Protein backbone atom coordinates (compact mmCIF):
# COMPACT_ATOMS: atom_id res chain seq x y z
CA UNK A 1 0.00 0.00 0.00
CA UNK A 2 1.44 3.39 -0.96
CA UNK A 3 5.15 3.10 -0.31
CA UNK A 4 4.70 0.68 2.58
CA UNK A 5 5.78 -2.94 2.65
CA UNK A 6 3.72 -5.31 4.79
CA UNK A 7 5.05 -8.71 5.84
CA UNK A 8 2.64 -11.42 7.00
CA UNK A 9 4.07 -14.67 8.30
CA UNK A 10 0.71 -16.40 8.05
CA UNK A 11 0.77 -18.84 5.11
CA UNK A 12 -2.99 -18.56 4.87
CA UNK A 13 -3.13 -14.75 4.89
CA UNK A 14 -5.59 -13.18 2.43
CA UNK A 15 -4.71 -10.35 0.03
CA UNK A 16 -3.37 -7.22 1.78
CA UNK A 17 -5.60 -4.66 0.03
CA UNK A 18 -8.66 -6.75 0.85
CA UNK A 19 -7.66 -6.86 4.51
CA UNK A 20 -6.89 -3.12 4.74
CA UNK A 21 -10.17 -2.35 3.01
CA UNK A 22 -11.77 0.96 2.01
CA UNK A 23 -9.87 3.13 4.52
CA UNK A 24 -6.56 2.25 2.86
CA UNK A 25 -8.11 2.45 -0.62
CA UNK A 26 -9.32 5.97 0.18
CA UNK A 27 -5.79 7.30 0.77
CA UNK A 28 -4.28 5.81 -2.38
CA UNK A 29 -2.56 8.59 -4.32
CA UNK A 30 -1.28 10.46 -1.27
CA UNK A 31 2.36 11.41 -2.06
CA UNK A 32 3.95 9.07 0.52
CA UNK A 33 6.85 8.42 -1.85
CA UNK A 34 7.93 12.10 -1.77
CA UNK A 35 8.42 12.08 2.01
CA UNK A 36 11.75 10.37 2.41
CA UNK A 37 13.29 12.41 5.24
CA UNK A 38 12.84 10.19 8.27
CA UNK A 39 13.05 10.56 12.07
CA UNK A 40 12.43 7.53 14.28
CA UNK A 41 11.94 6.82 17.98
CA UNK A 42 11.77 3.46 19.71
CA UNK A 43 10.92 2.71 23.32
CA UNK A 44 10.28 -0.25 25.59
CA UNK A 45 7.00 0.46 27.34
CA UNK A 46 5.83 -1.27 30.52
CA UNK A 47 2.23 -1.59 29.44
CA UNK A 48 -0.04 -3.70 27.31
CA UNK A 49 0.12 -2.59 23.66
CA UNK A 50 -3.55 -1.62 23.56
CA UNK A 51 -3.11 0.95 26.31
CA UNK A 52 -0.79 2.99 24.10
CA UNK A 53 -3.24 2.89 21.19
CA UNK A 54 -5.89 4.07 23.65
CA UNK A 55 -3.68 7.06 24.42
CA UNK A 56 -3.38 7.94 20.72
CA UNK A 57 -6.72 6.96 19.21
CA UNK A 58 -8.71 9.99 20.35
CA UNK A 59 -7.94 13.66 20.38
CA UNK A 60 -10.14 15.20 23.02
CA UNK A 61 -7.37 14.83 25.59
CA UNK A 62 -5.10 17.13 23.58
CA UNK A 63 -6.23 20.58 24.75
CA UNK A 64 -5.90 19.41 28.36
CA UNK A 65 -2.85 17.14 28.34
CA UNK A 66 -0.86 19.02 25.70
CA UNK A 67 -1.65 22.54 26.78
CA UNK A 68 2.10 23.21 26.92
CA UNK A 69 2.03 23.60 23.15
CA UNK A 70 0.30 26.94 23.64
CA UNK A 71 1.11 30.08 25.53
CA UNK A 72 -0.52 30.16 28.98
CA UNK A 73 -3.30 32.55 27.90
CA UNK A 74 -4.16 30.50 24.80
CA UNK A 75 -4.23 27.23 26.80
CA UNK A 76 -6.67 28.78 29.28
CA UNK A 77 -8.90 29.95 26.41
CA UNK A 78 -8.91 26.55 24.65
CA UNK A 79 -9.79 24.67 27.82
CA UNK A 80 -13.06 26.59 28.09
CA UNK A 81 -14.31 24.94 24.88
CA UNK A 82 -15.45 21.35 24.51
CA UNK A 83 -14.08 19.14 21.77
CA UNK A 84 -15.53 17.02 19.04
CA UNK A 85 -13.60 15.54 16.13
CA UNK A 86 -14.51 16.29 12.49
CA UNK A 87 -15.11 12.68 11.49
CA UNK A 88 -15.15 9.20 13.05
CA UNK A 89 -15.35 5.99 11.03
CA UNK A 90 -15.11 2.26 11.75
CA UNK A 91 -14.56 -0.12 8.83
CA UNK A 92 -14.02 -3.81 9.54
CA UNK A 93 -11.34 -4.09 12.23
CA UNK A 94 -9.89 -0.67 11.30
CA UNK A 95 -10.87 2.91 12.09
CA UNK A 96 -10.08 6.57 11.50
CA UNK A 97 -10.60 9.82 13.37
CA UNK A 98 -10.12 13.20 11.72
CA UNK A 99 -9.46 16.31 13.74
CA UNK A 100 -8.86 20.05 13.69
CA UNK A 101 -5.77 21.97 12.64
CA UNK A 102 -5.16 25.65 12.17
CA UNK A 103 -1.83 25.79 13.94
CA UNK A 104 0.59 25.59 11.05
CA UNK A 105 0.75 28.52 10.81
CA UNK A 106 -1.35 29.66 13.78
CA UNK A 107 -4.06 32.28 13.25
CA UNK A 108 -2.27 34.51 15.75
CA UNK A 109 1.49 34.29 16.18
CA UNK A 110 1.08 35.07 19.87
CA UNK A 111 -0.60 31.67 20.30
CA UNK A 112 2.70 29.85 19.98
CA UNK A 113 6.15 29.93 21.50
CA UNK A 114 9.00 32.17 20.25
CA UNK A 115 10.97 29.12 19.01
CA UNK A 116 8.01 28.07 16.83
CA UNK A 117 7.80 31.59 15.38
CA UNK A 118 11.52 31.72 14.57
CA UNK A 119 11.66 28.29 12.93
CA UNK A 120 8.11 28.40 11.46
CA UNK A 121 7.31 24.98 12.86
CA UNK A 122 5.87 23.19 15.89
CA UNK A 123 3.75 20.23 16.90
CA UNK A 124 1.70 20.31 13.68
CA UNK A 125 4.88 20.31 11.60
CA UNK A 126 6.67 22.88 9.46
CA UNK A 127 4.31 25.76 8.58
CA UNK A 128 5.37 25.97 4.92
CA UNK A 129 3.69 23.23 2.96
CA UNK A 130 6.08 21.35 0.63
CA UNK A 131 5.83 22.20 -3.04
CA UNK A 132 4.95 18.73 -4.36
CA UNK A 133 2.14 17.21 -6.41
CA UNK A 134 -0.62 15.41 -4.58
CA UNK A 135 -1.12 17.74 -1.61
CA UNK A 136 -3.57 20.15 -3.30
CA UNK A 137 -6.08 17.56 -4.51
CA UNK A 138 -6.12 15.05 -1.67
CA UNK A 139 -7.52 11.53 -2.15
CA UNK A 140 -11.11 11.13 -0.86
CA UNK A 141 -10.04 9.24 2.27
CA UNK A 142 -7.83 12.11 3.43
CA UNK A 143 -9.77 14.79 5.31
CA UNK A 144 -12.90 12.67 4.67
CA UNK A 145 -15.19 15.39 6.07
CA UNK A 146 -13.65 17.91 3.60
CA UNK A 147 -13.47 20.32 6.50
CA UNK A 148 -11.54 23.54 5.88
CA UNK A 149 -10.33 23.41 9.50
CA UNK A 150 -8.87 19.94 9.00
CA UNK A 151 -5.54 19.16 10.73
CA UNK A 152 -4.91 15.40 11.12
CA UNK A 153 -6.32 12.04 10.06
CA UNK A 154 -5.38 9.25 12.44
CA UNK A 155 -5.88 5.71 11.12
CA UNK A 156 -5.80 2.57 13.25
CA UNK A 157 -5.05 -0.41 11.01
CA UNK A 158 -5.69 -3.39 13.25
CA UNK A 159 -3.82 -4.81 14.97
CA UNK A 160 -0.69 -2.73 15.46
CA UNK A 161 -0.18 -0.06 12.81
CA UNK A 162 -1.28 3.57 13.02
CA UNK A 163 -0.87 6.21 10.33
CA UNK A 164 -1.29 9.95 10.88
CA UNK A 165 -1.57 12.31 7.92
CA UNK A 166 -1.01 15.97 8.81
CA UNK A 167 -2.48 18.88 6.88
CA UNK A 168 0.85 20.77 6.54
CA UNK A 169 2.14 17.96 4.30
CA UNK A 170 3.89 15.25 6.30
CA UNK A 171 2.95 12.00 8.00
CA UNK A 172 3.96 9.63 10.77
CA UNK A 173 3.46 5.99 11.70
CA UNK A 174 3.24 4.06 14.97
CA UNK A 175 3.99 0.37 15.44
CA UNK A 176 3.26 -1.57 18.61
CA UNK A 177 5.05 -4.90 19.16
CA UNK A 178 3.76 -6.84 22.18
CA UNK A 179 6.52 -8.66 24.10
CA UNK A 180 4.45 -9.68 27.16
CA UNK A 181 0.95 -9.04 28.46
CA UNK A 182 2.27 -5.95 30.24
CA UNK A 183 5.11 -4.88 27.91
CA UNK A 184 5.62 -3.80 24.34
CA UNK A 185 8.04 -2.10 22.00
CA UNK A 186 6.75 1.18 20.61
CA UNK A 187 8.16 2.61 17.38
CA UNK A 188 7.27 5.85 15.70
CA UNK A 189 8.55 7.25 12.43
CA UNK A 190 8.05 10.77 11.07
CA UNK A 191 8.30 11.40 7.32
CA UNK A 192 8.94 14.75 5.64
CA UNK A 193 10.01 15.84 2.15
CA UNK A 194 13.81 16.29 1.96
CA UNK A 195 14.69 19.79 3.25
CA UNK A 196 16.08 22.18 0.65
CA UNK A 197 18.11 24.30 3.06
CA UNK A 198 19.19 24.61 6.68
CA UNK A 199 16.06 26.51 7.76
CA UNK A 200 13.78 23.77 6.44
CA UNK A 201 15.94 21.16 8.14
CA UNK A 202 15.66 23.00 11.46
CA UNK A 203 11.89 23.35 11.01
CA UNK A 204 11.63 19.57 10.61
CA UNK A 205 13.90 18.93 13.58
CA UNK A 206 11.77 21.20 15.75
CA UNK A 207 8.64 19.29 14.66
CA UNK A 208 10.37 15.96 15.44
CA UNK A 209 11.55 16.93 18.93
CA UNK A 210 8.24 18.64 19.73
CA UNK A 211 6.45 15.46 18.67
CA UNK A 212 8.69 13.40 20.99
CA UNK A 213 7.84 15.66 23.91
CA UNK A 214 4.11 15.19 23.33
CA UNK A 215 4.46 11.42 22.81
CA UNK A 216 6.16 11.31 26.22
CA UNK A 217 3.21 13.19 27.68
CA UNK A 218 0.85 10.66 26.08
CA UNK A 219 2.95 7.74 27.37
CA UNK A 220 3.36 9.22 30.81
CA UNK A 221 0.42 7.46 32.41
CA UNK A 222 0.81 4.07 30.71
CA UNK A 223 2.93 2.21 33.22
CA UNK A 224 0.83 3.55 36.09
CA UNK A 225 -2.33 2.40 34.29
CA UNK A 226 -0.78 -1.03 33.68
CA UNK A 227 0.17 -1.36 37.37
CA UNK A 228 -3.37 -0.44 38.34
CA UNK A 229 -4.85 -2.96 35.86
CA UNK A 230 -2.51 -5.64 37.23
CA UNK A 231 -4.11 -5.33 40.67
CA UNK A 232 -7.50 -6.28 39.14
CA UNK A 233 -9.16 -4.07 41.73
CA UNK A 234 -10.95 -2.15 38.98
CA UNK A 235 -12.39 -4.28 36.18
CA UNK A 236 -14.68 -1.88 34.35
CA UNK A 237 -13.87 1.33 32.54
CA UNK A 238 -16.34 3.83 31.23
CA UNK A 239 -15.55 5.07 27.74
CA UNK A 240 -17.33 8.08 26.28
CA UNK A 241 -18.75 8.44 22.76
CA UNK A 242 -15.62 10.23 21.57
CA UNK A 243 -13.61 7.12 22.48
CA UNK A 244 -15.36 5.05 19.82
CA UNK A 245 -12.02 4.02 18.25
CA UNK A 246 -10.89 2.64 21.61
CA UNK A 247 -14.13 0.72 22.05
CA UNK A 248 -13.73 -0.67 18.55
CA UNK A 249 -10.11 -1.71 19.18
CA UNK A 250 -10.94 -3.59 22.37
CA UNK A 251 -14.03 -5.22 20.87
CA UNK A 252 -12.02 -6.34 17.81
CA UNK A 253 -9.14 -7.69 19.93
CA UNK A 254 -11.59 -9.58 22.16
CA UNK A 255 -13.35 -11.05 19.10
CA UNK A 256 -10.01 -12.23 17.69
CA UNK A 257 -9.10 -13.89 21.00
CA UNK A 258 -12.46 -15.56 21.41
CA UNK A 259 -12.41 -16.80 17.77
CA UNK A 260 -8.95 -18.25 18.42
CA UNK A 261 -10.13 -19.91 21.63
CA UNK A 262 -13.13 -21.41 19.86
CA UNK A 263 -10.90 -22.80 17.08
CA UNK A 264 -8.56 -24.24 19.69
CA UNK A 265 -11.40 -25.83 21.68
CA UNK A 266 -12.77 -27.24 18.46
CA UNK A 267 -9.34 -28.69 17.56
CA UNK A 268 -8.95 -30.16 21.05
CA UNK A 269 -12.45 -31.67 20.86
CA UNK A 270 -11.63 -33.23 17.48
CA UNK A 271 -8.49 -34.91 18.80
CA UNK A 272 -10.20 -36.46 21.84
FE1 LIG B 1 -1.77 13.14 22.79
mmCIF file of C-alpha atoms and ligand atoms in Angstrom:
data_model
loop_
_atom_site.group_PDB
_atom_site.id
_atom_site.type_symbol
_atom_site.label_atom_id
_atom_site.label_comp_id
_atom_site.label_asym_id
_atom_site.label_seq_id
_atom_site.Cartn_x
_atom_site.Cartn_y
_atom_site.Cartn_z
ATOM 1 C CA UNK A 1 0.000 0.000 0.000
ATOM 2 C CA UNK A 2 1.442 3.394 -0.958
ATOM 3 C CA UNK A 3 5.154 3.096 -0.313
ATOM 4 C CA UNK A 4 4.704 0.681 2.582
ATOM 5 C CA UNK A 5 5.781 -2.939 2.648
ATOM 6 C CA UNK A 6 3.724 -5.313 4.790
ATOM 7 C CA UNK A 7 5.052 -8.708 5.837
ATOM 8 C CA UNK A 8 2.637 -11.415 6.997
ATOM 9 C CA UNK A 9 4.072 -14.666 8.304
ATOM 10 C CA UNK A 10 0.709 -16.403 8.053
ATOM 11 C CA UNK A 11 0.775 -18.839 5.107
ATOM 12 C CA UNK A 12 -2.986 -18.556 4.866
ATOM 13 C CA UNK A 13 -3.132 -14.753 4.888
ATOM 14 C CA UNK A 14 -5.589 -13.183 2.431
ATOM 15 C CA UNK A 15 -4.705 -10.350 0.029
ATOM 16 C CA UNK A 16 -3.372 -7.219 1.781
ATOM 17 C CA UNK A 17 -5.595 -4.663 0.032
ATOM 18 C CA UNK A 18 -8.658 -6.747 0.847
ATOM 19 C CA UNK A 19 -7.659 -6.855 4.515
ATOM 20 C CA UNK A 20 -6.888 -3.117 4.744
ATOM 21 C CA UNK A 21 -10.174 -2.353 3.009
ATOM 22 C CA UNK A 22 -11.768 0.956 2.011
ATOM 23 C CA UNK A 23 -9.875 3.126 4.519
ATOM 24 C CA UNK A 24 -6.558 2.254 2.863
ATOM 25 C CA UNK A 25 -8.112 2.447 -0.617
ATOM 26 C CA UNK A 26 -9.316 5.972 0.178
ATOM 27 C CA UNK A 27 -5.793 7.305 0.773
ATOM 28 C CA UNK A 28 -4.276 5.811 -2.385
ATOM 29 C CA UNK A 29 -2.563 8.588 -4.317
ATOM 30 C CA UNK A 30 -1.283 10.462 -1.266
ATOM 31 C CA UNK A 31 2.364 11.407 -2.057
ATOM 32 C CA UNK A 32 3.946 9.074 0.517
ATOM 33 C CA UNK A 33 6.854 8.422 -1.855
ATOM 34 C CA UNK A 34 7.931 12.099 -1.767
ATOM 35 C CA UNK A 35 8.416 12.082 2.006
ATOM 36 C CA UNK A 36 11.748 10.371 2.411
ATOM 37 C CA UNK A 37 13.290 12.412 5.237
ATOM 38 C CA UNK A 38 12.843 10.186 8.272
ATOM 39 C CA UNK A 39 13.052 10.557 12.068
ATOM 40 C CA UNK A 40 12.425 7.530 14.280
ATOM 41 C CA UNK A 41 11.944 6.817 17.983
ATOM 42 C CA UNK A 42 11.770 3.456 19.705
ATOM 43 C CA UNK A 43 10.922 2.706 23.322
ATOM 44 C CA UNK A 44 10.283 -0.250 25.592
ATOM 45 C CA UNK A 45 7.001 0.459 27.339
ATOM 46 C CA UNK A 46 5.832 -1.270 30.521
ATOM 47 C CA UNK A 47 2.231 -1.585 29.443
ATOM 48 C CA UNK A 48 -0.041 -3.703 27.306
ATOM 49 C CA UNK A 49 0.122 -2.588 23.656
ATOM 50 C CA UNK A 50 -3.554 -1.623 23.557
ATOM 51 C CA UNK A 51 -3.114 0.949 26.306
ATOM 52 C CA UNK A 52 -0.793 2.986 24.099
ATOM 53 C CA UNK A 53 -3.241 2.888 21.190
ATOM 54 C CA UNK A 54 -5.889 4.068 23.647
ATOM 55 C CA UNK A 55 -3.683 7.058 24.423
ATOM 56 C CA UNK A 56 -3.383 7.939 20.721
ATOM 57 C CA UNK A 57 -6.718 6.963 19.210
ATOM 58 C CA UNK A 58 -8.705 9.994 20.352
ATOM 59 C CA UNK A 59 -7.940 13.664 20.378
ATOM 60 C CA UNK A 60 -10.136 15.198 23.016
ATOM 61 C CA UNK A 61 -7.365 14.830 25.594
ATOM 62 C CA UNK A 62 -5.104 17.127 23.578
ATOM 63 C CA UNK A 63 -6.232 20.578 24.749
ATOM 64 C CA UNK A 64 -5.896 19.411 28.364
ATOM 65 C CA UNK A 65 -2.848 17.139 28.335
ATOM 66 C CA UNK A 66 -0.865 19.017 25.700
ATOM 67 C CA UNK A 67 -1.653 22.542 26.784
ATOM 68 C CA UNK A 68 2.104 23.213 26.918
ATOM 69 C CA UNK A 69 2.032 23.603 23.152
ATOM 70 C CA UNK A 70 0.304 26.944 23.641
ATOM 71 C CA UNK A 71 1.110 30.079 25.532
ATOM 72 C CA UNK A 72 -0.518 30.160 28.980
ATOM 73 C CA UNK A 73 -3.297 32.552 27.901
ATOM 74 C CA UNK A 74 -4.159 30.496 24.802
ATOM 75 C CA UNK A 75 -4.227 27.229 26.803
ATOM 76 C CA UNK A 76 -6.671 28.775 29.282
ATOM 77 C CA UNK A 77 -8.898 29.952 26.407
ATOM 78 C CA UNK A 78 -8.910 26.552 24.650
ATOM 79 C CA UNK A 79 -9.792 24.666 27.821
ATOM 80 C CA UNK A 80 -13.055 26.586 28.085
ATOM 81 C CA UNK A 81 -14.307 24.938 24.882
ATOM 82 C CA UNK A 82 -15.450 21.349 24.515
ATOM 83 C CA UNK A 83 -14.077 19.143 21.768
ATOM 84 C CA UNK A 84 -15.533 17.017 19.037
ATOM 85 C CA UNK A 85 -13.596 15.540 16.126
ATOM 86 C CA UNK A 86 -14.514 16.294 12.493
ATOM 87 C CA UNK A 87 -15.107 12.679 11.485
ATOM 88 C CA UNK A 88 -15.151 9.200 13.053
ATOM 89 C CA UNK A 89 -15.354 5.991 11.032
ATOM 90 C CA UNK A 90 -15.112 2.263 11.751
ATOM 91 C CA UNK A 91 -14.564 -0.122 8.828
ATOM 92 C CA UNK A 92 -14.021 -3.810 9.537
ATOM 93 C CA UNK A 93 -11.343 -4.094 12.232
ATOM 94 C CA UNK A 94 -9.890 -0.669 11.299
ATOM 95 C CA UNK A 95 -10.867 2.909 12.091
ATOM 96 C CA UNK A 96 -10.077 6.575 11.504
ATOM 97 C CA UNK A 97 -10.603 9.820 13.368
ATOM 98 C CA UNK A 98 -10.125 13.202 11.717
ATOM 99 C CA UNK A 99 -9.457 16.315 13.740
ATOM 100 C CA UNK A 100 -8.855 20.052 13.692
ATOM 101 C CA UNK A 101 -5.770 21.969 12.641
ATOM 102 C CA UNK A 102 -5.163 25.649 12.170
ATOM 103 C CA UNK A 103 -1.827 25.787 13.942
ATOM 104 C CA UNK A 104 0.588 25.585 11.048
ATOM 105 C CA UNK A 105 0.747 28.522 10.808
ATOM 106 C CA UNK A 106 -1.352 29.658 13.779
ATOM 107 C CA UNK A 107 -4.063 32.281 13.253
ATOM 108 C CA UNK A 108 -2.272 34.513 15.746
ATOM 109 C CA UNK A 109 1.493 34.289 16.179
ATOM 110 C CA UNK A 110 1.078 35.073 19.873
ATOM 111 C CA UNK A 111 -0.604 31.670 20.300
ATOM 112 C CA UNK A 112 2.705 29.849 19.982
ATOM 113 C CA UNK A 113 6.151 29.929 21.499
ATOM 114 C CA UNK A 114 9.003 32.170 20.245
ATOM 115 C CA UNK A 115 10.966 29.124 19.007
ATOM 116 C CA UNK A 116 8.008 28.071 16.831
ATOM 117 C CA UNK A 117 7.799 31.586 15.383
ATOM 118 C CA UNK A 118 11.519 31.723 14.571
ATOM 119 C CA UNK A 119 11.658 28.292 12.929
ATOM 120 C CA UNK A 120 8.108 28.397 11.461
ATOM 121 C CA UNK A 121 7.311 24.981 12.863
ATOM 122 C CA UNK A 122 5.872 23.185 15.887
ATOM 123 C CA UNK A 123 3.750 20.226 16.898
ATOM 124 C CA UNK A 124 1.702 20.312 13.681
ATOM 125 C CA UNK A 125 4.877 20.307 11.603
ATOM 126 C CA UNK A 126 6.667 22.885 9.456
ATOM 127 C CA UNK A 127 4.312 25.758 8.576
ATOM 128 C CA UNK A 128 5.373 25.973 4.923
ATOM 129 C CA UNK A 129 3.693 23.225 2.956
ATOM 130 C CA UNK A 130 6.083 21.351 0.634
ATOM 131 C CA UNK A 131 5.829 22.205 -3.040
ATOM 132 C CA UNK A 132 4.951 18.729 -4.364
ATOM 133 C CA UNK A 133 2.141 17.215 -6.415
ATOM 134 C CA UNK A 134 -0.623 15.413 -4.576
ATOM 135 C CA UNK A 135 -1.125 17.740 -1.614
ATOM 136 C CA UNK A 136 -3.571 20.145 -3.299
ATOM 137 C CA UNK A 137 -6.080 17.564 -4.510
ATOM 138 C CA UNK A 138 -6.120 15.049 -1.672
ATOM 139 C CA UNK A 139 -7.525 11.531 -2.148
ATOM 140 C CA UNK A 140 -11.111 11.129 -0.856
ATOM 141 C CA UNK A 141 -10.041 9.243 2.273
ATOM 142 C CA UNK A 142 -7.826 12.109 3.435
ATOM 143 C CA UNK A 143 -9.771 14.793 5.312
ATOM 144 C CA UNK A 144 -12.896 12.675 4.666
ATOM 145 C CA UNK A 145 -15.186 15.386 6.070
ATOM 146 C CA UNK A 146 -13.649 17.908 3.599
ATOM 147 C CA UNK A 147 -13.474 20.316 6.504
ATOM 148 C CA UNK A 148 -11.545 23.538 5.880
ATOM 149 C CA UNK A 149 -10.333 23.410 9.501
ATOM 150 C CA UNK A 150 -8.867 19.936 9.002
ATOM 151 C CA UNK A 151 -5.539 19.164 10.728
ATOM 152 C CA UNK A 152 -4.907 15.404 11.120
ATOM 153 C CA UNK A 153 -6.321 12.040 10.056
ATOM 154 C CA UNK A 154 -5.378 9.252 12.438
ATOM 155 C CA UNK A 155 -5.876 5.710 11.122
ATOM 156 C CA UNK A 156 -5.796 2.568 13.254
ATOM 157 C CA UNK A 157 -5.045 -0.413 11.014
ATOM 158 C CA UNK A 158 -5.692 -3.392 13.248
ATOM 159 C CA UNK A 159 -3.820 -4.805 14.974
ATOM 160 C CA UNK A 160 -0.688 -2.730 15.461
ATOM 161 C CA UNK A 161 -0.181 -0.056 12.805
ATOM 162 C CA UNK A 162 -1.281 3.569 13.024
ATOM 163 C CA UNK A 163 -0.868 6.206 10.328
ATOM 164 C CA UNK A 164 -1.294 9.948 10.878
ATOM 165 C CA UNK A 165 -1.572 12.315 7.916
ATOM 166 C CA UNK A 166 -1.005 15.972 8.813
ATOM 167 C CA UNK A 167 -2.478 18.880 6.881
ATOM 168 C CA UNK A 168 0.845 20.769 6.542
ATOM 169 C CA UNK A 169 2.139 17.960 4.302
ATOM 170 C CA UNK A 170 3.893 15.248 6.296
ATOM 171 C CA UNK A 171 2.953 12.003 8.004
ATOM 172 C CA UNK A 172 3.963 9.625 10.771
ATOM 173 C CA UNK A 173 3.458 5.988 11.703
ATOM 174 C CA UNK A 174 3.236 4.064 14.973
ATOM 175 C CA UNK A 175 3.994 0.374 15.438
ATOM 176 C CA UNK A 176 3.261 -1.571 18.612
ATOM 177 C CA UNK A 177 5.045 -4.903 19.161
ATOM 178 C CA UNK A 178 3.755 -6.838 22.180
ATOM 179 C CA UNK A 179 6.524 -8.659 24.102
ATOM 180 C CA UNK A 180 4.449 -9.681 27.160
ATOM 181 C CA UNK A 181 0.955 -9.043 28.462
ATOM 182 C CA UNK A 182 2.275 -5.949 30.235
ATOM 183 C CA UNK A 183 5.112 -4.879 27.906
ATOM 184 C CA UNK A 184 5.625 -3.800 24.337
ATOM 185 C CA UNK A 185 8.043 -2.097 21.998
ATOM 186 C CA UNK A 186 6.750 1.180 20.606
ATOM 187 C CA UNK A 187 8.155 2.611 17.383
ATOM 188 C CA UNK A 188 7.270 5.855 15.704
ATOM 189 C CA UNK A 189 8.547 7.255 12.433
ATOM 190 C CA UNK A 190 8.053 10.769 11.066
ATOM 191 C CA UNK A 191 8.296 11.398 7.318
ATOM 192 C CA UNK A 192 8.945 14.748 5.640
ATOM 193 C CA UNK A 193 10.009 15.842 2.154
ATOM 194 C CA UNK A 194 13.808 16.293 1.956
ATOM 195 C CA UNK A 195 14.693 19.790 3.254
ATOM 196 C CA UNK A 196 16.084 22.179 0.648
ATOM 197 C CA UNK A 197 18.106 24.303 3.060
ATOM 198 C CA UNK A 198 19.189 24.610 6.685
ATOM 199 C CA UNK A 199 16.063 26.506 7.757
ATOM 200 C CA UNK A 200 13.780 23.767 6.435
ATOM 201 C CA UNK A 201 15.943 21.159 8.139
ATOM 202 C CA UNK A 202 15.655 23.002 11.456
ATOM 203 C CA UNK A 203 11.888 23.348 11.011
ATOM 204 C CA UNK A 204 11.632 19.565 10.606
ATOM 205 C CA UNK A 205 13.902 18.927 13.583
ATOM 206 C CA UNK A 206 11.769 21.195 15.750
ATOM 207 C CA UNK A 207 8.642 19.289 14.661
ATOM 208 C CA UNK A 208 10.365 15.963 15.444
ATOM 209 C CA UNK A 209 11.549 16.926 18.929
ATOM 210 C CA UNK A 210 8.241 18.638 19.735
ATOM 211 C CA UNK A 211 6.454 15.464 18.673
ATOM 212 C CA UNK A 212 8.686 13.398 20.991
ATOM 213 C CA UNK A 213 7.840 15.662 23.910
ATOM 214 C CA UNK A 214 4.111 15.186 23.327
ATOM 215 C CA UNK A 215 4.458 11.424 22.806
ATOM 216 C CA UNK A 216 6.163 11.306 26.216
ATOM 217 C CA UNK A 217 3.213 13.189 27.678
ATOM 218 C CA UNK A 218 0.847 10.657 26.076
ATOM 219 C CA UNK A 219 2.945 7.745 27.373
ATOM 220 C CA UNK A 220 3.361 9.220 30.814
ATOM 221 C CA UNK A 221 0.417 7.456 32.413
ATOM 222 C CA UNK A 222 0.811 4.075 30.709
ATOM 223 C CA UNK A 223 2.928 2.206 33.220
ATOM 224 C CA UNK A 224 0.829 3.550 36.091
ATOM 225 C CA UNK A 225 -2.326 2.402 34.287
ATOM 226 C CA UNK A 226 -0.784 -1.030 33.683
ATOM 227 C CA UNK A 227 0.168 -1.364 37.372
ATOM 228 C CA UNK A 228 -3.367 -0.440 38.345
ATOM 229 C CA UNK A 229 -4.845 -2.960 35.855
ATOM 230 C CA UNK A 230 -2.509 -5.636 37.230
ATOM 231 C CA UNK A 231 -4.110 -5.330 40.675
ATOM 232 C CA UNK A 232 -7.497 -6.285 39.140
ATOM 233 C CA UNK A 233 -9.161 -4.073 41.734
ATOM 234 C CA UNK A 234 -10.948 -2.154 38.980
ATOM 235 C CA UNK A 235 -12.395 -4.280 36.183
ATOM 236 C CA UNK A 236 -14.678 -1.879 34.351
ATOM 237 C CA UNK A 237 -13.867 1.333 32.543
ATOM 238 C CA UNK A 238 -16.342 3.826 31.229
ATOM 239 C CA UNK A 239 -15.550 5.073 27.740
ATOM 240 C CA UNK A 240 -17.326 8.076 26.276
ATOM 241 C CA UNK A 241 -18.751 8.442 22.760
ATOM 242 C CA UNK A 242 -15.616 10.225 21.574
ATOM 243 C CA UNK A 243 -13.609 7.115 22.479
ATOM 244 C CA UNK A 244 -15.356 5.053 19.821
ATOM 245 C CA UNK A 245 -12.024 4.025 18.248
ATOM 246 C CA UNK A 246 -10.891 2.645 21.613
ATOM 247 C CA UNK A 247 -14.126 0.715 22.054
ATOM 248 C CA UNK A 248 -13.733 -0.675 18.546
ATOM 249 C CA UNK A 249 -10.111 -1.707 19.177
ATOM 250 C CA UNK A 250 -10.942 -3.593 22.372
ATOM 251 C CA UNK A 251 -14.029 -5.224 20.871
ATOM 252 C CA UNK A 252 -12.025 -6.344 17.808
ATOM 253 C CA UNK A 253 -9.144 -7.686 19.930
ATOM 254 C CA UNK A 254 -11.590 -9.583 22.164
ATOM 255 C CA UNK A 255 -13.349 -11.047 19.099
ATOM 256 C CA UNK A 256 -10.011 -12.234 17.692
ATOM 257 C CA UNK A 257 -9.095 -13.891 21.000
ATOM 258 C CA UNK A 258 -12.458 -15.562 21.406
ATOM 259 C CA UNK A 259 -12.410 -16.803 17.770
ATOM 260 C CA UNK A 260 -8.955 -18.249 18.422
ATOM 261 C CA UNK A 261 -10.128 -19.908 21.632
ATOM 262 C CA UNK A 262 -13.128 -21.414 19.856
ATOM 263 C CA UNK A 263 -10.901 -22.802 17.082
ATOM 264 C CA UNK A 264 -8.560 -24.242 19.690
ATOM 265 C CA UNK A 265 -11.400 -25.830 21.679
ATOM 266 C CA UNK A 266 -12.771 -27.238 18.460
ATOM 267 C CA UNK A 267 -9.341 -28.687 17.556
ATOM 268 C CA UNK A 268 -8.946 -30.158 21.053
ATOM 269 C CA UNK A 269 -12.452 -31.665 20.858
ATOM 270 C CA UNK A 270 -11.631 -33.230 17.480
ATOM 271 C CA UNK A 271 -8.490 -34.910 18.796
ATOM 272 C CA UNK A 272 -10.199 -36.457 21.838
HETATM 273 FE FE1 LIG B 1 -1.771 13.139 22.794
#
